[in-house]
PDB file of C-alpha atoms and ligand atoms in Angstrom:
ATOM      1  CA  MET A   1     120.710  67.034 118.342  1.00 61.00           C
ATOM      2  CA  ARG A   2     119.011  63.842 119.446  1.00 66.00           C
ATOM      3  CA  GLU A   3     118.292  61.814 122.291  1.00 75.00           C
ATOM      4  CA  GLU A   4     120.355  59.403 123.934  1.00 80.00           C
ATOM      5  CA  ILE A   5     119.284  56.163 124.454  1.00 83.00           C
ATOM      6  CA  GLU A   6     120.602  52.856 126.323  1.00 91.00           C
ATOM      7  CA  ILE A   7     121.740  49.798 123.383  1.00 95.00           C
ATOM      8  CA  THR A   8     123.497  46.324 124.307  1.00 97.00           C
ATOM      9  CA  ILE A   9     124.888  44.319 121.411  1.00 98.00           C
ATOM     10  CA  ARG A  10     125.246  41.149 121.518  1.00 97.00           C
ATOM     11  CA  GLU A  11     125.031  38.097 119.778  1.00 97.00           C
ATOM     12  CA  ALA A  12     122.196  36.788 119.693  1.00 98.00           C
ATOM     13  CA  ILE A  13     120.040  33.455 121.601  1.00 98.00           C
ATOM     14  CA  PRO A  14     117.969  30.982 120.972  1.00 98.00           C
ATOM     15  CA  SER A  15     115.899  32.816 123.092  1.00 97.00           C
ATOM     16  CA  ASP A  16     115.488  35.765 120.938  1.00 98.00           C
ATOM     17  CA  ALA A  17     113.846  33.817 118.622  1.00 98.00           C
ATOM     18  CA  GLU A  18     110.271  35.896 118.919  1.00 97.00           C
ATOM     19  CA  SER A  19     111.877  39.494 118.406  1.00 98.00           C
ATOM     20  CA  LEU A  20     113.621  39.131 115.964  1.00 97.00           C
ATOM     21  CA  LEU A  21     111.807  37.462 113.133  1.00 96.00           C
ATOM     22  CA  ASN A  22     109.464  40.626 114.715  1.00 96.00           C
ATOM     23  CA  CYS A  23     112.434  42.693 114.212  1.00 97.00           C
ATOM     24  CA  LEU A  24     113.097  41.287 110.206  1.00 96.00           C
ATOM     25  CA  GLU A  25     109.403  41.254 109.607  1.00 94.00           C
ATOM     26  CA  LYS A  26     108.876  44.900 111.132  1.00 95.00           C
ATOM     27  CA  THR A  27     111.795  46.356 108.907  1.00 96.00           C
ATOM     28  CA  ALA A  28     111.337  44.671 105.728  1.00 94.00           C
ATOM     29  CA  LEU A  29     108.258  46.940 105.217  1.00 93.00           C
ATOM     30  CA  GLN A  30     110.685  50.063 105.957  1.00 95.00           C
ATOM     31  CA  THR A  31     112.052  50.182 102.695  1.00 95.00           C
ATOM     32  CA  GLY A  32     112.693  49.117  99.781  1.00 94.00           C
ATOM     33  CA  PHE A  33     116.266  47.843 100.365  1.00 95.00           C
ATOM     34  CA  MET A  34     115.607  44.628 102.120  1.00 93.00           C
ATOM     35  CA  THR A  35     115.645  41.484  99.634  1.00 89.00           C
ATOM     36  CA  MET A  36     112.797  39.959 102.253  1.00 88.00           C
ATOM     37  CA  GLY A  37     109.096  41.183 101.156  1.00 85.00           C
ATOM     38  CA  GLU A  38     105.642  41.262 102.570  1.00 84.00           C
ATOM     39  CA  GLU A  39     106.389  37.327 101.820  1.00 88.00           C
ATOM     40  CA  GLY A  40     108.321  37.439 105.376  1.00 85.00           C
ATOM     41  CA  SER A  41     110.511  35.183 106.692  1.00 87.00           C
ATOM     42  CA  GLY A  42     108.465  32.017 106.430  1.00 90.00           C
ATOM     43  CA  LEU A  43     109.694  30.680 109.979  1.00 92.00           C
ATOM     44  CA  THR A  44     108.690  29.803 112.720  1.00 94.00           C
ATOM     45  CA  ILE A  45     109.257  30.176 116.053  1.00 96.00           C
ATOM     46  CA  GLU A  46     110.992  27.024 117.325  1.00 97.00           C
ATOM     47  CA  GLU A  47     112.477  27.171 113.804  1.00 97.00           C
ATOM     48  CA  GLU A  48     114.110  30.011 114.399  1.00 97.00           C
ATOM     49  CA  SER A  49     115.755  29.699 117.661  1.00 97.00           C
ATOM     50  CA  HIS A  50     116.975  26.197 115.917  1.00 97.00           C
ATOM     51  CA  HIS A  51     118.861  29.096 113.794  1.00 97.00           C
ATOM     52  CA  ILE A  52     119.905  30.755 116.205  1.00 98.00           C
ATOM     53  CA  ALA A  53     122.048  28.346 117.771  1.00 98.00           C
ATOM     54  CA  GLU A  54     123.260  26.847 115.398  1.00 97.00           C
ATOM     55  CA  ILE A  55     124.639  30.337 114.628  1.00 97.00           C
ATOM     56  CA  TYR A  56     125.570  30.673 117.750  1.00 96.00           C
ATOM     57  CA  GLU A  57     128.047  27.110 117.760  1.00 95.00           C
ATOM     58  CA  SER A  58     129.379  28.191 114.584  1.00 96.00           C
ATOM     59  CA  ASN A  59     133.228  29.834 112.973  1.00 94.00           C
ATOM     60  CA  ILE A  60     131.725  30.833 110.545  1.00 97.00           C
ATOM     61  CA  ASN A  61     127.880  33.065 110.886  1.00 97.00           C
ATOM     62  CA  CYS A  62     127.480  35.396 113.381  1.00 98.00           C
ATOM     63  CA  LEU A  63     123.861  37.317 114.555  1.00 98.00           C
ATOM     64  CA  ILE A  64     124.885  40.114 116.291  1.00 98.00           C
ATOM     65  CA  VAL A  65     121.290  42.142 117.919  1.00 98.00           C
ATOM     66  CA  ALA A  66     121.088  45.514 118.691  1.00 98.00           C
ATOM     67  CA  ILE A  67     118.942  45.644 121.797  1.00 98.00           C
ATOM     68  CA  LEU A  68     116.015  48.057 123.778  1.00 97.00           C
ATOM     69  CA  GLY A  69     114.614  47.744 126.354  1.00 95.00           C
ATOM     70  CA  ASP A  70     113.556  44.115 125.541  1.00 93.00           C
ATOM     71  CA  GLU A  71     113.335  44.485 121.729  1.00 97.00           C
ATOM     72  CA  ILE A  72     115.193  43.209 119.542  1.00 98.00           C
ATOM     73  CA  ILE A  73     115.803  46.834 117.115  1.00 98.00           C
ATOM     74  CA  GLY A  74     118.531  45.872 114.479  1.00 98.00           C
ATOM     75  CA  MET A  75     120.780  42.825 113.543  1.00 98.00           C
ATOM     76  CA  ALA A  76     123.922  42.755 111.327  1.00 98.00           C
ATOM     77  CA  THR A  77     125.462  38.878 110.058  1.00 98.00           C
ATOM     78  CA  VAL A  78     127.996  36.909 108.569  1.00 98.00           C
ATOM     79  CA  HIS A  79     127.261  34.079 106.663  1.00 98.00           C
ATOM     80  CA  ALA A  80     129.127  31.903 104.921  1.00 98.00           C
ATOM     81  CA  ILE A  81     128.872  28.792 103.183  1.00 97.00           C
ATOM     82  CA  ASP A  82     130.825  25.342 104.662  1.00 96.00           C
ATOM     83  CA  LYS A  83     132.448  24.157 101.165  1.00 97.00           C
ATOM     84  CA  PRO A  84     136.091  23.704 102.004  1.00 97.00           C
ATOM     85  CA  LYS A  85     136.707  26.612  98.586  1.00 98.00           C
ATOM     86  CA  ILE A  86     134.745  29.482  99.494  1.00 98.00           C
ATOM     87  CA  ARG A  87     134.281  28.735 103.785  1.00 97.00           C
ATOM     88  CA  HIS A  88     136.311  31.817 104.166  1.00 98.00           C
ATOM     89  CA  ILE A  89     133.750  34.282 102.745  1.00 98.00           C
ATOM     90  CA  GLY A  90     131.069  35.658 105.192  1.00 98.00           C
ATOM     91  CA  GLU A  91     128.344  37.489 103.049  1.00 98.00           C
ATOM     92  CA  LEU A  92     127.815  40.846 105.730  1.00 98.00           C
ATOM     93  CA  GLY A  93     123.438  41.382 106.129  1.00 97.00           C
ATOM     94  CA  ILE A  94     122.629  44.436 108.416  1.00 98.00           C
ATOM     95  CA  VAL A  95     119.137  46.168 109.437  1.00 98.00           C
ATOM     96  CA  VAL A  96     117.804  49.006 112.055  1.00 98.00           C
ATOM     97  CA  ASP A  97     114.736  49.744 112.832  1.00 98.00           C
ATOM     98  CA  LYS A  98     113.685  52.538 110.700  1.00 98.00           C
ATOM     99  CA  GLU A  99     112.762  54.851 113.830  1.00 97.00           C
ATOM    100  CA  TYR A 100     116.213  54.477 115.440  1.00 96.00           C
ATOM    101  CA  TRP A 101     118.252  55.587 112.640  1.00 97.00           C
ATOM    102  CA  GLY A 102     121.054  58.263 113.270  1.00 94.00           C
ATOM    103  CA  PHE A 103     121.235  56.591 116.286  1.00 95.00           C
ATOM    104  CA  LYS A 104     125.337  55.360 115.673  1.00 96.00           C
ATOM    105  CA  ILE A 105     123.026  51.537 115.722  1.00 97.00           C
ATOM    106  CA  GLY A 106     124.536  50.785 112.208  1.00 98.00           C
ATOM    107  CA  THR A 107     127.568  51.951 113.778  1.00 98.00           C
ATOM    108  CA  GLU A 108     128.499  49.390 116.297  1.00 98.00           C
ATOM    109  CA  LEU A 109     126.421  46.309 114.067  1.00 98.00           C
ATOM    110  CA  LEU A 110     128.505  46.950 111.920  1.00 98.00           C
ATOM    111  CA  ARG A 111     132.286  47.042 113.720  1.00 98.00           C
ATOM    112  CA  GLU A 112     130.661  44.387 116.120  1.00 98.00           C
ATOM    113  CA  VAL A 113     130.803  42.050 113.155  1.00 98.00           C
ATOM    114  CA  LEU A 114     133.676  42.847 111.205  1.00 98.00           C
ATOM    115  CA  LYS A 115     135.426  42.085 115.069  1.00 97.00           C
ATOM    116  CA  TRP A 116     134.010  38.758 115.303  1.00 97.00           C
ATOM    117  CA  SER A 117     134.794  38.609 111.608  1.00 97.00           C
ATOM    118  CA  ASP A 118     138.372  39.419 112.488  1.00 96.00           C
ATOM    119  CA  GLU A 119     137.965  37.077 115.841  1.00 95.00           C
ATOM    120  CA  SER A 120     136.956  34.144 113.550  1.00 93.00           C
ATOM    121  CA  GLU A 121     140.136  32.720 111.821  1.00 91.00           C
ATOM    122  CA  VAL A 122     138.345  31.516 109.643  1.00 96.00           C
ATOM    123  CA  ILE A 123     136.745  34.159 107.497  1.00 98.00           C
ATOM    124  CA  LYS A 124     138.844  36.323 104.753  1.00 98.00           C
ATOM    125  CA  ARG A 125     137.053  38.412 102.943  1.00 98.00           C
ATOM    126  CA  VAL A 126     133.364  39.796 103.635  1.00 98.00           C
ATOM    127  CA  GLU A 127     130.912  40.787 100.496  1.00 98.00           C
ATOM    128  CA  LEU A 128     127.734  42.238 100.727  1.00 98.00           C
ATOM    129  CA  LYS A 129     125.264  43.534  97.791  1.00 98.00           C
ATOM    130  CA  VAL A 130     123.282  46.715  98.028  1.00 98.00           C
ATOM    131  CA  GLN A 131     121.228  48.842  96.196  1.00 98.00           C
ATOM    132  CA  GLN A 132     122.685  51.337  94.338  1.00 98.00           C
ATOM    133  CA  ARG A 133     120.745  54.213  95.211  1.00 98.00           C
ATOM    134  CA  ASN A 134     120.944  53.045  99.419  1.00 98.00           C
ATOM    135  CA  GLU A 135     123.203  55.701  99.600  1.00 98.00           C
ATOM    136  CA  ARG A 136     123.136  55.401 103.738  1.00 98.00           C
ATOM    137  CA  ALA A 137     124.196  51.982 103.621  1.00 98.00           C
ATOM    138  CA  ILE A 138     127.075  53.086 101.345  1.00 98.00           C
ATOM    139  CA  HIS A 139     128.352  56.047 103.396  1.00 98.00           C
ATOM    140  CA  LEU A 140     128.375  53.490 105.980  1.00 98.00           C
ATOM    141  CA  TYR A 141     130.809  50.842 104.485  1.00 98.00           C
ATOM    142  CA  LYS A 142     133.222  52.793 102.209  1.00 98.00           C
ATOM    143  CA  LYS A 143     133.787  54.577 106.227  1.00 98.00           C
ATOM    144  CA  TYR A 144     134.201  51.393 107.008  1.00 98.00           C
ATOM    145  CA  GLY A 145     137.014  49.988 104.036  1.00 98.00           C
ATOM    146  CA  PHE A 146     134.503  47.898 101.547  1.00 98.00           C
ATOM    147  CA  GLU A 147     135.494  48.911  97.927  1.00 98.00           C
ATOM    148  CA  LEU A 148     133.155  48.771  95.267  1.00 98.00           C
ATOM    149  CA  GLU A 149     133.636  45.911  93.241  1.00 98.00           C
ATOM    150  CA  GLY A 150     131.126  46.048  90.254  1.00 98.00           C
ATOM    151  CA  VAL A 151     127.948  46.781  89.073  1.00 98.00           C
ATOM    152  CA  MET A 152     125.186  44.513  89.144  1.00 98.00           C
ATOM    153  CA  GLN A 153     122.698  46.333  86.397  1.00 98.00           C
ATOM    154  CA  ARG A 154     118.393  45.216  86.981  1.00 98.00           C
ATOM    155  CA  GLY A 155     120.036  43.592  90.022  1.00 97.00           C
ATOM    156  CA  VAL A 156     116.467  43.460  92.220  1.00 96.00           C
ATOM    157  CA  LYS A 157     113.482  44.772  91.452  1.00 95.00           C
ATOM    158  CA  ASP A 158     111.015  46.284  93.451  1.00 93.00           C
ATOM    159  CA  ASN A 159     107.965  47.953  92.906  1.00 91.00           C
ATOM    160  CA  GLY A 160     108.316  46.950  89.928  1.00 94.00           C
ATOM    161  CA  GLU A 161     111.456  48.857  88.751  1.00 96.00           C
ATOM    162  CA  PHE A 162     114.550  47.201  88.472  1.00 98.00           C
ATOM    163  CA  LEU A 163     117.366  48.562  89.658  1.00 97.00           C
ATOM    164  CA  PRO A 164     121.385  48.495  89.796  1.00 98.00           C
ATOM    165  CA  VAL A 165     123.134  46.315  92.992  1.00 98.00           C
ATOM    166  CA  CYS A 166     126.725  47.712  94.330  1.00 98.00           C
ATOM    167  CA  MET A 167     128.913  44.108  95.196  1.00 98.00           C
ATOM    168  CA  MET A 168     131.711  45.424  97.909  1.00 98.00           C
ATOM    169  CA  GLY A 169     134.300  43.789  99.742  1.00 98.00           C
ATOM    170  CA  LYS A 170     136.503  43.705 102.129  1.00 98.00           C
ATOM    171  CA  LEU A 171     139.390  41.763 103.371  1.00 98.00           C
ATOM    172  CA  VAL A 172     139.837  40.260 107.188  1.00 95.00           C
TER     173      VAL A 172
HETATM  174  C1  COA B   1     121.894  51.028 106.500  1.00 82.46           C
HETATM  175  C2  COA B   1     122.199  51.037 107.937  1.00 82.46           C
HETATM  176  C3  COA B   1     121.396  50.370 108.987  1.00 82.46           C
HETATM  177  C4  COA B   1     122.445  52.824 108.808  1.00 82.46           C
HETATM  178  O1  COA B   1     121.873  52.769 110.631  1.00 82.46           O
HETATM  179  P1  COA B   1     122.084  53.731 111.215  1.00 82.46           P
HETATM  180  O2  COA B   1     121.936  52.905 112.321  1.00 82.46           O
HETATM  181  O3  COA B   1     121.337  54.699 110.632  1.00 82.46           O
HETATM  182  O4  COA B   1     123.573  54.485 110.664  1.00 82.46           O
HETATM  183  P2  COA B   1     124.316  54.839 111.457  1.00 82.46           P
HETATM  184  O5  COA B   1     123.687  55.763 113.016  1.00 82.46           O
HETATM  185  O6  COA B   1     125.347  54.618 111.876  1.00 82.46           O
HETATM  186  O7  COA B   1     125.120  55.985 110.533  1.00 82.46           O
HETATM  187  C5  COA B   1     124.674  56.457 109.301  1.00 82.46           C
HETATM  188  C6  COA B   1     125.880  57.415 108.740  1.00 82.46           C
HETATM  189  O8  COA B   1     125.738  57.215 108.229  1.00 82.46           O
HETATM  190  C7  COA B   1     125.908  58.266 107.226  1.00 82.46           C
HETATM  191  N1  COA B   1     124.084  59.577 106.316  1.00 82.46           N
HETATM  192  C8  COA B   1     123.219  59.576 106.634  1.00 82.46           C
HETATM  193  N2  COA B   1     122.195  59.941 105.460  1.00 82.46           N
HETATM  194  C9  COA B   1     123.035  59.533 104.365  1.00 82.46           C
HETATM  195  C10 COA B   1     122.484  59.715 103.242  1.00 82.46           C
HETATM  196  N3  COA B   1     121.976  60.322 102.539  1.00 82.46           N
HETATM  197  N4  COA B   1     124.117  59.566 101.816  1.00 82.46           N
HETATM  198  C11 COA B   1     125.033  59.638 102.560  1.00 82.46           C
HETATM  199  N5  COA B   1     124.895  59.556 103.838  1.00 82.46           N
HETATM  200  C12 COA B   1     123.905  59.395 105.087  1.00 82.46           C
HETATM  201  C13 COA B   1     125.293  59.305 108.791  1.00 82.46           C
HETATM  202  O9  COA B   1     126.140  60.479 109.280  1.00 82.46           O
HETATM  203  C14 COA B   1     126.107  58.531 109.131  1.00 82.46           C
HETATM  204  O10 COA B   1     127.630  58.946 108.535  1.00 82.46           O
HETATM  205  P3  COA B   1     128.270  58.681 109.955  1.00 82.46           P
HETATM  206  O11 COA B   1     128.296  58.573 110.579  1.00 82.46           O
HETATM  207  O12 COA B   1     129.687  59.217 108.501  1.00 82.46           O
HETATM  208  O13 COA B   1     128.438  60.917 109.936  1.00 82.46           O
HETATM  209  C15 COA B   1     120.167  51.822 108.271  1.00 82.46           C
HETATM  210  O14 COA B   1     120.089  52.789 107.661  1.00 82.46           O
HETATM  211  C16 COA B   1     118.915  50.472 107.555  1.00 82.46           C
HETATM  212  O15 COA B   1     118.862  49.365 108.612  1.00 82.46           O
HETATM  213  N6  COA B   1     118.481  50.791 106.144  1.00 82.46           N
HETATM  214  C17 COA B   1     117.888  49.880 106.089  1.00 82.46           C
HETATM  215  C18 COA B   1     118.407  48.501 105.578  1.00 82.46           C
HETATM  216  C19 COA B   1     119.787  48.874 104.780  1.00 82.46           C
HETATM  217  O16 COA B   1     119.188  49.022 103.944  1.00 82.46           O
HETATM  218  N7  COA B   1     120.126  47.416 104.884  1.00 82.46           N
HETATM  219  C20 COA B   1     121.749  47.244 104.286  1.00 82.46           C
HETATM  220  C21 COA B   1     121.531  47.054 102.768  1.00 82.46           C
HETATM  221  S1  COA B   1     122.998  46.069 101.989  1.00 82.46           S
END
Protein backbone atom coordinates (compact mmCIF):
# COMPACT_ATOMS: atom_id res chain seq x y z
CA MET A 1 0.00 0.00 0.00
CA ARG A 2 1.27 3.51 -0.81
CA GLU A 3 1.62 6.17 1.88
CA GLU A 4 -0.86 9.05 1.88
CA ILE A 5 0.18 12.47 0.60
CA GLU A 6 -1.67 15.75 0.97
CA ILE A 7 -2.28 17.46 -2.34
CA THR A 8 -3.96 20.76 -3.10
CA ILE A 9 -5.92 20.93 -6.36
CA ARG A 10 -6.82 24.42 -7.59
CA GLU A 11 -6.87 26.72 -10.60
CA ALA A 12 -3.43 28.02 -11.59
CA ILE A 13 -2.53 31.63 -10.82
CA PRO A 14 0.22 33.74 -12.43
CA SER A 15 2.70 33.20 -9.56
CA ASP A 16 2.64 29.45 -10.37
CA ALA A 17 4.51 30.11 -13.62
CA GLU A 18 8.01 28.97 -12.59
CA SER A 19 6.84 25.81 -10.81
CA LEU A 20 4.51 25.01 -13.68
CA LEU A 21 7.28 25.29 -16.29
CA ASN A 22 9.54 23.10 -14.11
CA CYS A 23 6.82 20.46 -13.90
CA LEU A 24 6.13 20.60 -17.64
CA GLU A 25 9.77 20.27 -18.58
CA LYS A 26 10.37 17.45 -16.07
CA THR A 27 7.32 15.42 -17.11
CA ALA A 28 8.03 15.91 -20.83
CA LEU A 29 11.12 13.73 -20.42
CA GLN A 30 9.61 11.05 -18.15
CA THR A 31 7.53 9.24 -20.77
CA GLY A 32 7.10 9.20 -24.52
CA PHE A 33 3.44 10.14 -24.04
CA MET A 34 3.70 13.94 -24.11
CA THR A 35 3.76 15.97 -27.32
CA MET A 36 6.47 18.21 -25.88
CA GLY A 37 9.94 16.68 -25.74
CA GLU A 38 13.49 17.85 -25.09
CA GLU A 39 12.83 21.12 -26.94
CA GLY A 40 10.85 22.31 -23.88
CA SER A 41 8.11 24.93 -23.86
CA GLY A 42 10.33 27.76 -25.08
CA LEU A 43 8.46 30.13 -22.73
CA THR A 44 9.99 32.48 -20.18
CA ILE A 45 8.53 32.66 -16.67
CA GLU A 46 7.10 36.07 -17.51
CA GLU A 47 5.42 34.77 -20.67
CA GLU A 48 4.00 31.78 -18.82
CA SER A 49 2.74 34.02 -16.04
CA HIS A 50 0.93 36.20 -18.61
CA HIS A 51 -0.50 33.08 -20.26
CA ILE A 52 -1.83 31.78 -16.93
CA ALA A 53 -3.48 35.16 -16.22
CA GLU A 54 -5.29 34.98 -19.57
CA ILE A 55 -6.47 31.42 -18.90
CA TYR A 56 -7.67 32.40 -15.42
CA GLU A 57 -9.90 35.10 -16.92
CA SER A 58 -11.15 32.91 -19.77
CA ASN A 59 -14.45 31.01 -19.85
CA ILE A 60 -13.23 28.58 -22.53
CA ASN A 61 -9.83 27.68 -21.09
CA CYS A 62 -8.85 26.33 -17.72
CA LEU A 63 -5.67 25.18 -16.03
CA ILE A 64 -5.89 23.14 -12.86
CA VAL A 65 -2.76 22.28 -10.87
CA ALA A 66 -1.91 19.68 -8.22
CA ILE A 67 0.44 21.03 -5.56
CA LEU A 68 2.54 19.18 -3.00
CA GLY A 69 4.21 21.56 -0.53
CA ASP A 70 5.08 24.46 -2.80
CA GLU A 71 5.75 22.38 -5.89
CA ILE A 72 3.40 21.72 -8.80
CA ILE A 73 3.40 17.97 -9.48
CA GLY A 74 0.57 17.70 -11.98
CA MET A 75 -1.79 19.69 -14.15
CA ALA A 76 -4.85 19.39 -16.35
CA THR A 77 -6.02 21.79 -19.02
CA VAL A 78 -9.02 22.44 -21.18
CA HIS A 79 -8.32 24.62 -24.17
CA ALA A 80 -10.82 25.89 -26.72
CA ILE A 81 -10.32 28.12 -29.74
CA ASP A 82 -12.33 31.32 -29.54
CA LYS A 83 -14.23 31.06 -32.84
CA PRO A 84 -18.03 30.94 -32.77
CA LYS A 85 -18.33 27.60 -34.58
CA ILE A 86 -15.89 25.70 -32.36
CA ARG A 87 -15.60 27.50 -29.05
CA HIS A 88 -17.80 24.81 -27.44
CA ILE A 89 -15.02 22.21 -28.00
CA GLY A 90 -12.40 21.95 -25.28
CA GLU A 91 -9.24 19.93 -25.80
CA LEU A 92 -8.12 18.17 -22.66
CA GLY A 93 -4.56 17.59 -21.52
CA ILE A 94 -3.33 16.02 -18.30
CA VAL A 95 -0.01 15.04 -16.76
CA VAL A 96 1.26 13.95 -13.34
CA ASP A 97 4.92 13.77 -12.30
CA LYS A 98 5.83 10.07 -12.58
CA GLU A 99 7.15 10.04 -8.99
CA TYR A 100 3.52 10.53 -7.89
CA TRP A 101 1.63 8.21 -10.20
CA GLY A 102 -0.89 5.94 -8.52
CA PHE A 103 -1.98 8.40 -5.81
CA LYS A 104 -5.22 9.23 -7.69
CA ILE A 105 -3.90 12.67 -8.57
CA GLY A 106 -4.73 12.10 -12.26
CA THR A 107 -8.26 11.13 -11.24
CA GLU A 108 -8.71 14.25 -9.11
CA LEU A 109 -7.34 16.52 -11.85
CA LEU A 110 -9.63 14.94 -14.43
CA ARG A 111 -12.68 15.25 -12.18
CA GLU A 112 -11.85 18.91 -11.56
CA VAL A 113 -11.48 19.86 -15.26
CA LEU A 114 -14.67 18.01 -16.11
CA LYS A 115 -16.48 19.85 -13.32
CA TRP A 116 -15.12 23.14 -14.66
CA SER A 117 -16.27 22.20 -18.18
CA ASP A 118 -19.75 21.29 -16.92
CA GLU A 119 -20.03 24.63 -15.15
CA SER A 120 -18.56 26.73 -17.97
CA GLU A 121 -21.89 26.94 -19.88
CA VAL A 122 -19.84 27.26 -23.09
CA ILE A 123 -17.97 23.96 -23.35
CA LYS A 124 -20.28 21.23 -24.66
CA ARG A 125 -17.71 18.70 -25.83
CA VAL A 126 -14.34 17.70 -24.41
CA GLU A 127 -11.95 15.84 -26.70
CA LEU A 128 -8.43 14.52 -26.49
CA LYS A 129 -5.75 12.58 -28.27
CA VAL A 130 -3.92 9.78 -26.50
CA GLN A 131 -1.37 7.26 -27.73
CA GLN A 132 -2.93 3.81 -28.16
CA ARG A 133 -0.15 2.28 -26.03
CA ASN A 134 -0.97 4.61 -23.11
CA GLU A 135 -3.23 2.13 -21.31
CA ARG A 136 -3.13 3.92 -18.00
CA ALA A 137 -4.48 7.18 -19.43
CA ILE A 138 -7.06 5.40 -21.63
CA HIS A 139 -8.34 3.52 -18.57
CA LEU A 140 -8.87 6.83 -16.80
CA TYR A 141 -10.59 8.48 -19.76
CA LYS A 142 -12.97 5.56 -20.33
CA LYS A 143 -13.77 5.45 -16.62
CA TYR A 144 -14.89 9.09 -16.83
CA GLY A 145 -17.08 8.62 -19.91
CA PHE A 146 -14.81 9.34 -22.86
CA GLU A 147 -15.55 7.28 -25.95
CA LEU A 148 -13.11 6.13 -28.58
CA GLU A 149 -13.97 8.00 -31.80
CA GLY A 150 -11.16 6.91 -34.06
CA VAL A 151 -7.56 5.89 -34.34
CA MET A 152 -5.01 7.94 -36.26
CA GLN A 153 -2.34 5.68 -37.70
CA ARG A 154 1.11 7.33 -37.48
CA GLY A 155 -0.49 9.93 -35.20
CA VAL A 156 2.84 10.54 -33.48
CA LYS A 157 6.51 9.77 -33.94
CA ASP A 158 8.46 8.84 -30.82
CA ASN A 159 12.10 7.76 -30.88
CA GLY A 160 11.92 7.32 -34.63
CA GLU A 161 8.82 5.09 -34.43
CA PHE A 162 5.40 6.01 -35.81
CA LEU A 163 2.64 5.16 -33.34
CA PRO A 164 -1.18 5.11 -33.45
CA VAL A 165 -3.08 7.78 -31.55
CA CYS A 166 -6.66 7.45 -30.29
CA MET A 167 -9.15 10.27 -30.59
CA MET A 168 -11.60 10.30 -27.68
CA GLY A 169 -14.49 12.57 -26.85
CA LYS A 170 -17.16 13.21 -24.22
CA LEU A 171 -20.23 15.45 -24.31
CA VAL A 172 -20.64 17.64 -21.24
C1 LIG B 1 -2.30 9.32 -17.09
C2 LIG B 1 -1.85 9.91 -15.77
C3 LIG B 1 -2.23 11.39 -15.74
C4 LIG B 1 -2.56 9.17 -14.62
O1 LIG B 1 -2.19 9.79 -13.40
P1 LIG B 1 -2.22 8.99 -12.00
O2 LIG B 1 -2.17 10.01 -10.92
O3 LIG B 1 -1.21 7.93 -11.99
O4 LIG B 1 -3.68 8.34 -12.10
P2 LIG B 1 -4.57 7.70 -10.95
O5 LIG B 1 -3.68 7.23 -9.84
O6 LIG B 1 -5.64 8.68 -10.58
O7 LIG B 1 -5.30 6.51 -11.71
C5 LIG B 1 -4.60 5.60 -12.47
C6 LIG B 1 -5.61 4.56 -12.95
O8 LIG B 1 -4.98 3.78 -13.98
C7 LIG B 1 -5.06 2.40 -13.62
N1 LIG B 1 -3.89 1.77 -14.22
C8 LIG B 1 -2.63 1.80 -13.80
N2 LIG B 1 -1.84 1.14 -14.68
C9 LIG B 1 -2.64 0.73 -15.68
C10 LIG B 1 -2.43 0.00 -16.90
N3 LIG B 1 -1.21 -0.42 -17.26
N4 LIG B 1 -3.50 -0.26 -17.70
C11 LIG B 1 -4.74 0.15 -17.38
N5 LIG B 1 -4.99 0.86 -16.23
C12 LIG B 1 -3.95 1.13 -15.40
C13 LIG B 1 -5.09 2.40 -12.10
O9 LIG B 1 -5.61 1.18 -11.59
C14 LIG B 1 -6.02 3.59 -11.85
O10 LIG B 1 -7.36 3.26 -12.11
P3 LIG B 1 -8.45 2.98 -10.94
O11 LIG B 1 -8.58 4.28 -10.19
O12 LIG B 1 -9.69 2.61 -11.71
O13 LIG B 1 -7.89 1.86 -10.11
C15 LIG B 1 -0.33 9.75 -15.57
O14 LIG B 1 0.00 8.40 -15.72
C16 LIG B 1 0.53 10.57 -16.51
O15 LIG B 1 0.81 11.73 -16.24
N6 LIG B 1 0.99 9.99 -17.61
C17 LIG B 1 1.92 10.69 -18.52
C18 LIG B 1 1.23 11.78 -19.28
C19 LIG B 1 0.06 11.24 -20.03
O16 LIG B 1 0.09 10.12 -20.50
N7 LIG B 1 -0.96 12.07 -20.17
C20 LIG B 1 -2.11 11.73 -20.97
C21 LIG B 1 -1.79 12.04 -22.38
S1 LIG B 1 -3.27 12.16 -23.33
